[in-house]
Structure formats: C-alpha cells, structure tokens
Coordinates of N, CA, C and O in Angstrom, one line a residue:
M1 N -7.9 -0.1 11.2 CA -7.4 -1.4 11.3 C -5.9 -1.4 10.9 O -5.1 -2.2 11.4
N2 N -5.5 -0.5 10.1 CA -4.1 -0.4 9.6 C -3.1 -0.2 10.7 O -2.0 -0.7 10.6
T3 N -3.5 0.4 11.8 CA -2.5 0.7 12.9 C -2.5 -0.4 14.0 O -1.8 -0.3 15.0
H4 N -3.3 -1.5 13.8 CA -3.2 -2.6 14.7 C -1.9 -3.2 14.7 O -1.3 -3.5 13.7
P5 N -1.3 -3.5 15.9 CA 0.1 -4.1 15.9 C 0.3 -5.4 15.1 O 1.3 -5.6 14.5
I6 N -0.8 -6.2 15.1 CA -0.6 -7.5 14.3 C -0.6 -7.1 12.8 O 0.3 -7.7 12.1
N7 N -1.4 -6.2 12.4 CA -1.4 -5.8 11.0 C -0.1 -5.1 10.6 O 0.5 -5.3 9.5
L8 N 0.4 -4.3 11.5 CA 1.7 -3.6 11.2 C 2.9 -4.7 11.2 O 3.8 -4.5 10.3
T9 N 2.8 -5.7 12.0 CA 3.8 -6.7 12.0 C 3.7 -7.5 10.6 O 4.8 -7.8 10.0
I10 N 2.5 -7.8 10.2 CA 2.4 -8.5 8.9 C 2.9 -7.7 7.8 O 3.6 -8.1 6.9
R11 N 2.6 -6.4 7.8 CA 3.0 -5.5 6.8 C 4.6 -5.4 6.7 O 5.2 -5.5 5.7
F12 N 5.2 -5.3 7.9 CA 6.6 -5.3 8.0 C 7.2 -6.6 7.4 O 8.2 -6.6 6.7
L13 N 6.7 -7.7 7.8 CA 7.2 -9.0 7.4 C 7.0 -9.1 5.8 O 7.9 -9.7 5.2
L14 N 5.9 -8.7 5.3 CA 5.7 -8.7 3.9 C 6.7 -7.8 3.1 O 7.2 -8.2 2.1
E15 N 7.0 -6.7 3.7 CA 8.0 -5.8 3.1 C 9.4 -6.5 3.1 O 10.1 -6.5 2.1
I16 N 9.8 -7.1 4.2 CA 11.1 -7.7 4.3 C 11.1 -8.9 3.3 O 12.1 -9.1 2.6
L17 N 10.0 -9.7 3.3 CA 10.0 -10.9 2.4 C 10.1 -10.4 1.0 O 10.8 -11.1 0.2
M18 N 9.4 -9.3 0.6 CA 9.5 -8.8 -0.8 C 11.0 -8.5 -1.1 O 11.5 -8.9 -2.2
L19 N 11.7 -7.9 -0.2 CA 13.1 -7.5 -0.5 C 14.0 -8.8 -0.6 O 14.8 -8.9 -1.5
V20 N 13.7 -9.8 0.3 CA 14.5 -11.0 0.2 C 14.2 -11.7 -1.1 O 15.1 -12.2 -1.8
I21 N 13.0 -11.8 -1.5 CA 12.6 -12.5 -2.8 C 13.2 -11.8 -4.0 O 13.8 -12.4 -4.9
L22 N 13.2 -10.4 -4.0 CA 13.8 -9.7 -5.1 C 15.4 -10.0 -5.1 O 15.9 -10.1 -6.2
G23 N 16.0 -10.1 -3.9 CA 17.4 -10.4 -3.9 C 17.7 -11.8 -4.4 O 18.6 -12.1 -5.1
Y24 N 16.8 -12.7 -4.0 CA 16.9 -14.1 -4.4 C 16.8 -14.2 -6.0 O 17.5 -14.9 -6.6
R25 N 15.8 -13.4 -6.5 CA 15.7 -13.4 -8.0 C 16.9 -12.8 -8.6 O 17.4 -13.4 -9.6
G26 N 17.5 -11.8 -8.1 CA 18.7 -11.2 -8.6 C 19.8 -12.1 -8.6 O 20.6 -12.2 -9.6
A27 N 19.9 -13.0 -7.5 CA 21.0 -13.9 -7.4 C 20.9 -15.0 -8.5 O 21.9 -15.7 -8.8
H28 N 19.7 -15.2 -9.0 CA 19.5 -16.3 -10.0 C 19.6 -15.7 -11.5 O 19.2 -16.4 -12.4
M29 N 19.9 -14.5 -11.6 CA 20.0 -13.9 -12.9 C 21.5 -13.7 -13.2 O 22.3 -13.1 -12.4
G30 N 22.0 -14.1 -14.3 CA 23.4 -14.0 -14.7 C 24.3 -14.9 -13.9 O 23.8 -15.8 -13.2
E31 N 25.6 -14.7 -14.1 CA 26.5 -15.6 -13.4 C 27.6 -14.7 -12.8 O 27.9 -13.6 -13.3
G32 N 28.3 -15.2 -11.8 CA 29.5 -14.5 -11.3 C 29.1 -13.2 -10.6 O 28.1 -13.1 -9.9
W33 N 29.9 -12.2 -10.9 CA 29.7 -10.8 -10.3 C 28.3 -10.2 -10.7 O 27.8 -9.5 -9.9
L34 N 27.8 -10.5 -11.8 CA 26.5 -10.0 -12.2 C 25.4 -10.5 -11.3 O 24.5 -9.8 -10.8
S35 N 25.5 -11.8 -10.9 CA 24.6 -12.4 -10.0 C 24.6 -11.7 -8.6 O 23.6 -11.4 -8.1
Y36 N 25.8 -11.5 -8.1 CA 25.9 -10.8 -6.8 C 25.4 -9.3 -6.9 O 24.8 -8.8 -6.0
T37 N 25.8 -8.7 -8.0 CA 25.3 -7.3 -8.2 C 23.8 -7.2 -8.2 O 23.2 -6.3 -7.5
L38 N 23.2 -8.0 -8.9 CA 21.7 -8.0 -9.0 C 21.0 -8.4 -7.7 O 20.0 -7.9 -7.3
A39 N 21.7 -9.3 -7.0 CA 21.2 -9.8 -5.7 C 21.1 -8.6 -4.7 O 20.3 -8.6 -3.8
V40 N 22.0 -7.7 -4.8 CA 22.1 -6.5 -4.0 C 21.2 -5.4 -4.6 O 20.5 -4.7 -3.9
A41 N 21.3 -5.2 -5.9 CA 20.7 -4.0 -6.5 C 19.2 -4.1 -6.5 O 18.5 -3.1 -6.2
F42 N 18.6 -5.3 -6.8 CA 17.1 -5.4 -6.8 C 16.5 -5.0 -5.5 O 15.6 -4.1 -5.4
P43 N 16.9 -5.6 -4.3 CA 16.2 -5.1 -3.1 C 16.6 -3.7 -2.7 O 15.8 -3.0 -2.1
L44 N 17.8 -3.3 -3.0 CA 18.2 -1.9 -2.7 C 17.3 -0.9 -3.4 O 16.8 0.1 -2.8
I45 N 17.1 -1.1 -4.7 CA 16.3 -0.2 -5.5 C 14.8 -0.2 -4.9 O 14.2 0.8 -4.8
A46 N 14.3 -1.4 -4.6 CA 13.0 -1.5 -4.1 C 12.9 -0.8 -2.8 O 11.9 -0.1 -2.5
A47 N 13.9 -0.9 -1.9 CA 13.8 -0.3 -0.6 C 13.9 1.2 -0.7 O 13.2 1.9 0.0
V48 N 14.7 1.7 -1.6 CA 14.8 3.2 -1.8 C 13.4 3.7 -2.4 O 12.9 4.7 -1.9
L49 N 12.8 3.0 -3.3 CA 11.5 3.4 -3.8 C 10.5 3.4 -2.7 O 9.7 4.3 -2.6
W50 N 10.5 2.4 -1.9 CA 9.5 2.2 -0.9 C 9.7 3.3 0.2 O 8.7 3.8 0.7
G51 N 10.9 3.6 0.5 CA 11.1 4.6 1.6 C 11.0 6.0 1.2 O 10.7 6.9 2.0
V52 N 11.3 6.3 -0.1 CA 11.3 7.7 -0.5 C 10.0 8.2 -1.0 O 9.5 9.3 -0.6
F53 N 9.3 7.5 -1.8 CA 8.0 7.9 -2.4 C 6.9 7.4 -1.5 O 6.5 6.2 -1.6
R54 N 6.3 8.3 -0.7 CA 5.3 7.9 0.2 C 4.2 9.0 0.2 O 4.4 10.1 -0.2
I55 N 3.0 8.5 0.8 CA 2.0 9.5 1.0 C 2.3 10.2 2.3 O 2.9 9.7 3.2
P56 N 1.8 11.4 2.5 CA 2.0 12.2 3.8 C 1.5 11.4 5.0 O 0.4 10.7 4.9
N57 N 2.2 11.5 6.1 CA 1.8 10.9 7.4 C 1.7 9.4 7.3 O 0.9 8.8 8.0
D58 N 2.5 8.7 6.6 CA 2.5 7.2 6.5 C 3.8 6.6 6.9 O 4.5 6.1 6.0
P59 N 4.2 6.5 8.1 CA 3.7 7.1 9.3 C 4.3 8.4 9.6 O 4.0 9.1 10.6
K60 N 5.4 8.8 8.9 CA 6.1 10.1 9.1 C 5.9 10.9 7.8 O 5.4 10.5 6.8
P61 N 6.3 12.2 7.9 CA 6.3 13.0 6.7 C 7.1 12.3 5.6 O 8.2 11.7 5.8
A62 N 6.6 12.4 4.4 CA 7.2 11.7 3.2 C 8.4 12.5 2.7 O 8.3 13.7 2.5
P63 N 9.5 11.9 2.4 CA 10.6 12.6 1.8 C 10.2 13.1 0.4 O 10.5 14.3 0.1
V64 N 9.5 12.3 -0.4 CA 8.9 12.8 -1.6 C 7.4 12.3 -1.6 O 7.1 11.2 -1.7
A65 N 6.5 13.3 -1.4 CA 5.1 13.0 -1.3 C 4.5 12.8 -2.6 O 4.8 13.5 -3.6
I66 N 3.8 11.7 -2.8 CA 3.1 11.3 -4.0 C 1.7 11.1 -3.7 O 1.3 10.8 -2.6
P67 N 0.8 11.1 -4.8 CA -0.6 10.8 -4.5 C -0.8 9.4 -4.1 O 0.0 8.5 -4.4
G68 N -1.9 9.2 -3.4 CA -2.1 7.8 -2.8 C -2.2 6.8 -3.9 O -1.7 5.7 -3.7
V69 N -2.8 7.1 -5.0 CA -3.0 6.1 -6.1 C -1.6 5.7 -6.6 O -1.3 4.5 -6.8
A70 N -0.7 6.7 -6.7 CA 0.7 6.4 -7.2 C 1.4 5.5 -6.2 O 2.1 4.5 -6.6
R71 N 1.2 5.7 -4.9 CA 1.9 4.9 -3.9 C 1.3 3.5 -3.9 O 2.0 2.5 -3.8
L72 N 0.0 3.4 -4.0 CA -0.6 2.1 -4.1 C -0.1 1.3 -5.3 O 0.2 0.1 -5.2
L73 N 0.0 2.0 -6.4 CA 0.5 1.3 -7.6 C 2.0 0.9 -7.4 O 2.4 -0.2 -7.9
L74 N 2.8 1.7 -6.8 CA 4.2 1.4 -6.5 C 4.2 0.1 -5.6 O 5.0 -0.8 -5.9
E75 N 3.4 0.1 -4.5 CA 3.4 -1.0 -3.6 C 3.0 -2.3 -4.3 O 3.6 -3.3 -4.2
L76 N 1.9 -2.2 -5.1 CA 1.5 -3.4 -5.8 C 2.5 -3.8 -6.9 O 2.6 -5.0 -7.1
F77 N 3.2 -2.9 -7.5 CA 4.2 -3.2 -8.5 C 5.3 -4.0 -7.8 O 5.8 -5.1 -8.3
L78 N 5.8 -3.5 -6.6 CA 6.9 -4.2 -6.0 C 6.5 -5.6 -5.4 O 7.2 -6.6 -5.5
F79 N 5.3 -5.7 -4.8 CA 4.8 -7.0 -4.4 C 4.5 -7.9 -5.6 O 4.8 -9.1 -5.6
G80 N 4.0 -7.3 -6.7 CA 3.8 -8.1 -7.9 C 5.1 -8.6 -8.5 O 5.2 -9.7 -9.0
A81 N 6.2 -7.8 -8.4 CA 7.5 -8.2 -8.8 C 8.0 -9.4 -8.0 O 8.6 -10.4 -8.5
A82 N 7.7 -9.4 -6.7 CA 8.1 -10.5 -5.8 C 7.3 -11.8 -6.2 O 7.9 -12.9 -6.2
V83 N 6.0 -11.6 -6.4 CA 5.2 -12.8 -6.8 C 5.7 -13.3 -8.1 O 5.9 -14.5 -8.3
W84 N 5.9 -12.5 -9.1 CA 6.4 -12.9 -10.4 C 7.8 -13.6 -10.3 O 8.1 -14.6 -10.9
S85 N 8.6 -13.0 -9.4 CA 10.0 -13.6 -9.2 C 9.9 -15.0 -8.7 O 10.6 -15.9 -9.2
L86 N 9.0 -15.3 -7.7 CA 8.8 -16.6 -7.2 C 8.3 -17.5 -8.3 O 8.7 -18.7 -8.5
L87 N 7.3 -17.0 -9.1 CA 6.7 -17.8 -10.1 C 7.7 -18.2 -11.2 O 7.8 -19.3 -11.6
S88 N 8.5 -17.2 -11.6 CA 9.5 -17.4 -12.6 C 10.7 -18.4 -12.2 O 11.3 -19.0 -13.0
L89 N 10.8 -18.5 -10.9 CA 11.9 -19.4 -10.4 C 11.3 -20.8 -10.1 O 11.9 -21.6 -9.5
G90 N 10.0 -21.0 -10.4 CA 9.4 -22.3 -10.3 C 8.7 -22.5 -8.9 O 8.4 -23.7 -8.6
H91 N 8.5 -21.5 -8.2 CA 7.8 -21.7 -6.8 C 6.3 -21.2 -6.9 O 5.9 -20.2 -6.4
L92 N 5.6 -22.0 -7.6 CA 4.2 -21.7 -7.9 C 3.4 -21.5 -6.6 O 2.7 -20.5 -6.4
R93 N 3.4 -22.5 -5.7 CA 2.6 -22.4 -4.5 C 3.0 -21.2 -3.6 O 2.2 -20.5 -3.1
A94 N 4.3 -21.0 -3.5 CA 4.8 -19.8 -2.7 C 4.3 -18.5 -3.3 O 3.9 -17.6 -2.6
S95 N 4.3 -18.4 -4.7 CA 3.8 -17.2 -5.3 C 2.3 -17.0 -5.1 O 1.9 -15.9 -4.9
I96 N 1.6 -18.1 -5.1 CA 0.1 -18.0 -4.9 C -0.1 -17.5 -3.4 O -1.0 -16.7 -3.2
V97 N 0.6 -18.1 -2.5 CA 0.4 -17.8 -1.1 C 0.8 -16.3 -0.9 O 0.0 -15.6 -0.2
L98 N 1.9 -15.9 -1.4 CA 2.3 -14.5 -1.2 C 1.3 -13.6 -1.8 O 0.9 -12.6 -1.2
A99 N 0.8 -13.9 -3.0 CA -0.2 -13.0 -3.6 C -1.5 -12.9 -2.8 O -2.1 -11.9 -2.6
L100 N -1.9 -14.1 -2.2 CA -3.1 -14.1 -1.4 C -2.9 -13.3 -0.1 O -3.8 -12.5 0.3
V101 N -1.8 -13.5 0.5 CA -1.5 -12.7 1.8 C -1.5 -11.2 1.5 O -2.0 -10.4 2.3
V102 N -0.9 -10.8 0.4 CA -0.8 -9.4 0.1 C -2.2 -8.8 -0.2 O -2.6 -7.8 0.4
V103 N -3.0 -9.6 -0.9 CA -4.4 -9.1 -1.2 C -5.2 -9.0 0.1 O -5.9 -8.0 0.4
I104 N -5.1 -10.0 1.0 CA -5.8 -10.0 2.2 C -5.3 -8.9 3.1 O -6.1 -8.2 3.8
H105 N -4.0 -8.6 3.1 CA -3.5 -7.5 3.9 C -4.1 -6.2 3.5 O -4.4 -5.4 4.3
Y106 N -4.1 -6.0 2.2 CA -4.7 -4.7 1.7 C -6.1 -4.6 1.9 O -6.7 -3.5 2.2
A107 N -6.9 -5.7 1.9 CA -8.3 -5.7 2.3 C -8.5 -5.4 3.7 O -9.4 -4.6 4.1
V108 N -7.7 -6.0 4.6 CA -7.8 -5.7 6.0 C -7.4 -4.3 6.3 O -7.9 -3.6 7.2
S109 N -6.5 -3.7 5.6 CA -6.0 -2.3 5.7 C -6.9 -1.4 4.9 O -6.4 -0.4 4.3
W110 N -8.2 -1.7 4.9 CA -9.1 -0.9 4.1 C -9.1 0.6 4.3 O -9.3 1.3 3.4
D111 N -8.8 1.0 5.6 CA -8.8 2.5 5.8 C -7.7 3.1 5.1 O -7.9 4.2 4.4
R112 N -6.5 2.6 5.1 CA -5.4 3.2 4.4 C -5.5 3.0 2.9 O -5.3 3.9 2.1
T113 N -5.9 1.8 2.5 CA -6.1 1.5 1.0 C -7.2 2.4 0.4 O -7.0 3.0 -0.6
G114 N -8.3 2.6 1.2 CA -9.3 3.5 0.7 C -8.9 5.0 0.6 O -9.2 5.6 -0.4
A115 N -8.1 5.4 1.6 CA -7.6 6.8 1.5 C -6.7 6.9 0.3 O -6.7 8.0 -0.4
M116 N -5.8 5.9 0.0 CA -4.9 6.0 -1.1 C -5.7 6.0 -2.4 O -5.4 6.8 -3.3
L117 N -6.7 5.2 -2.5 CA -7.5 5.2 -3.8 C -8.3 6.5 -4.0 O -8.5 6.9 -5.1
Q118 N -8.6 7.2 -2.9 CA -9.3 8.5 -3.1 C -8.3 9.7 -3.1 O -8.8 10.8 -3.1
N119 N -7.0 9.4 -3.1 CA -6.0 10.4 -3.2 C -6.1 11.4 -2.0 O -5.9 12.5 -2.1
K120 N -6.5 10.8 -0.8 CA -6.6 11.6 0.4 C -5.4 11.3 1.2 O -4.9 10.2 1.2
P121 N -4.9 12.3 2.0 CA -3.8 12.0 2.9 C -4.3 11.0 4.0 O -5.4 11.1 4.4
Y122 N -3.4 10.0 4.3 CA -3.8 9.1 5.3 C -3.5 9.6 6.7 O -2.3 9.9 6.9
N123 N -4.4 9.8 7.5 CA -4.2 10.3 8.9 C -4.3 9.3 10.0 O -4.5 9.6 11.1
G124 N -4.2 8.0 9.6 CA -4.4 6.9 10.6 C -3.3 6.9 11.6 O -3.4 6.4 12.7
F125 N -2.1 7.4 11.3 CA -1.0 7.3 12.2 C -0.8 8.6 13.0 O -0.1 8.7 14.0
T126 N -1.4 9.7 12.6 CA -1.3 11.0 13.2 C -1.7 11.0 14.6 O -2.9 10.8 14.9
G127 N -0.8 11.3 15.5 CA -1.2 11.4 16.9 C -1.5 10.1 17.7 O -1.8 10.1 18.8
K128 N -1.4 8.9 17.0 CA -1.7 7.7 17.7 C -0.4 7.0 18.2 O 0.7 7.1 17.6
K129 N -0.5 6.4 19.3 CA 0.6 5.5 19.8 C 0.5 4.2 19.2 O -0.6 3.6 19.2
I130 N 1.6 3.7 18.7 CA 1.6 2.4 18.1 C 2.6 1.6 18.8 O 3.8 1.9 18.9
M131 N 2.1 0.5 19.5 CA 3.0 -0.3 20.3 C 3.7 0.5 21.3 O 4.9 0.3 21.6
G132 N 3.0 1.5 21.9 CA 3.5 2.3 23.0 C 4.4 3.4 22.5 O 4.9 4.2 23.3
I133 N 4.6 3.6 21.2 CA 5.5 4.6 20.6 C 4.6 5.6 19.8 O 3.9 5.2 19.0
K134 N 4.8 6.9 20.1 CA 4.1 7.9 19.4 C 5.0 8.3 18.2 O 6.1 8.7 18.3
P135 N 4.4 8.2 16.9 CA 5.2 8.6 15.7 C 5.6 10.0 15.7 O 5.0 10.9 16.2

C-alpha cells in the first residue's frame, strides 16, 4: 500500500507541511534576524535529516543507511515536532488534525512501517514503477 500514488502524494504533502510548520515555528521564536534565521534553520535541518538518514531502498539507496526503527523514530520525532509547534503556537485543532493524519498515514503504510519496526530493509520500491517512473 505504501507505493500507491495517493499514499505517496499524502506522504509528500505531509513532509512539505512538516517543513512549513517548522519554519513557521522558527519565525515565531526570537525577534529580528534570529526569527529569520530560525525560520530557515529549522526546516533546513529537518530536510537534511530526512534526506540523509534513510533505510535502504526507500526509494533509492540511502546516503547514510540506518536501521528501520531509528528511521521510524526520526520521522515520528520530526512530525511530533511539527504537531508540538502547532500546539505551542495555539493551533490546537490543527495540531490534532495533523497528528491524526500522520497516525492514519503510518497505519495505511503498514508494509513499510512493519518492515521498519522489524529492522528489515524495505523492498517495496525495488523494481516497481511508481506513477510510470521506475526508481
């Protein structure tokens, strides 16, 4: 189910939303140049962590391969930071909705989530065409 185009689109939108929220949180911390610096630094750090530390074949070879459990914890930490950011800025409903969508997404992506929990390499993308493109 993880390689279904709708699920991949939701995953992509969740990742982008997480980065936007972290930037929004950074913009509301401090004043002046510190606010601008944090608005750029928070999503940049999150994007680097997200892109560098991956499990093998998810969907390409990982720059730095880590165990599935560590990757799952990293993803949940970053999404949790986005949920907390919304909550700390007074957006209770938005934080609840984001948390629910993330939980539902990981439940629907049971094949990838299960492989990560068992510390097995995820082979869901290997050799498959996704939206007409072979990884």
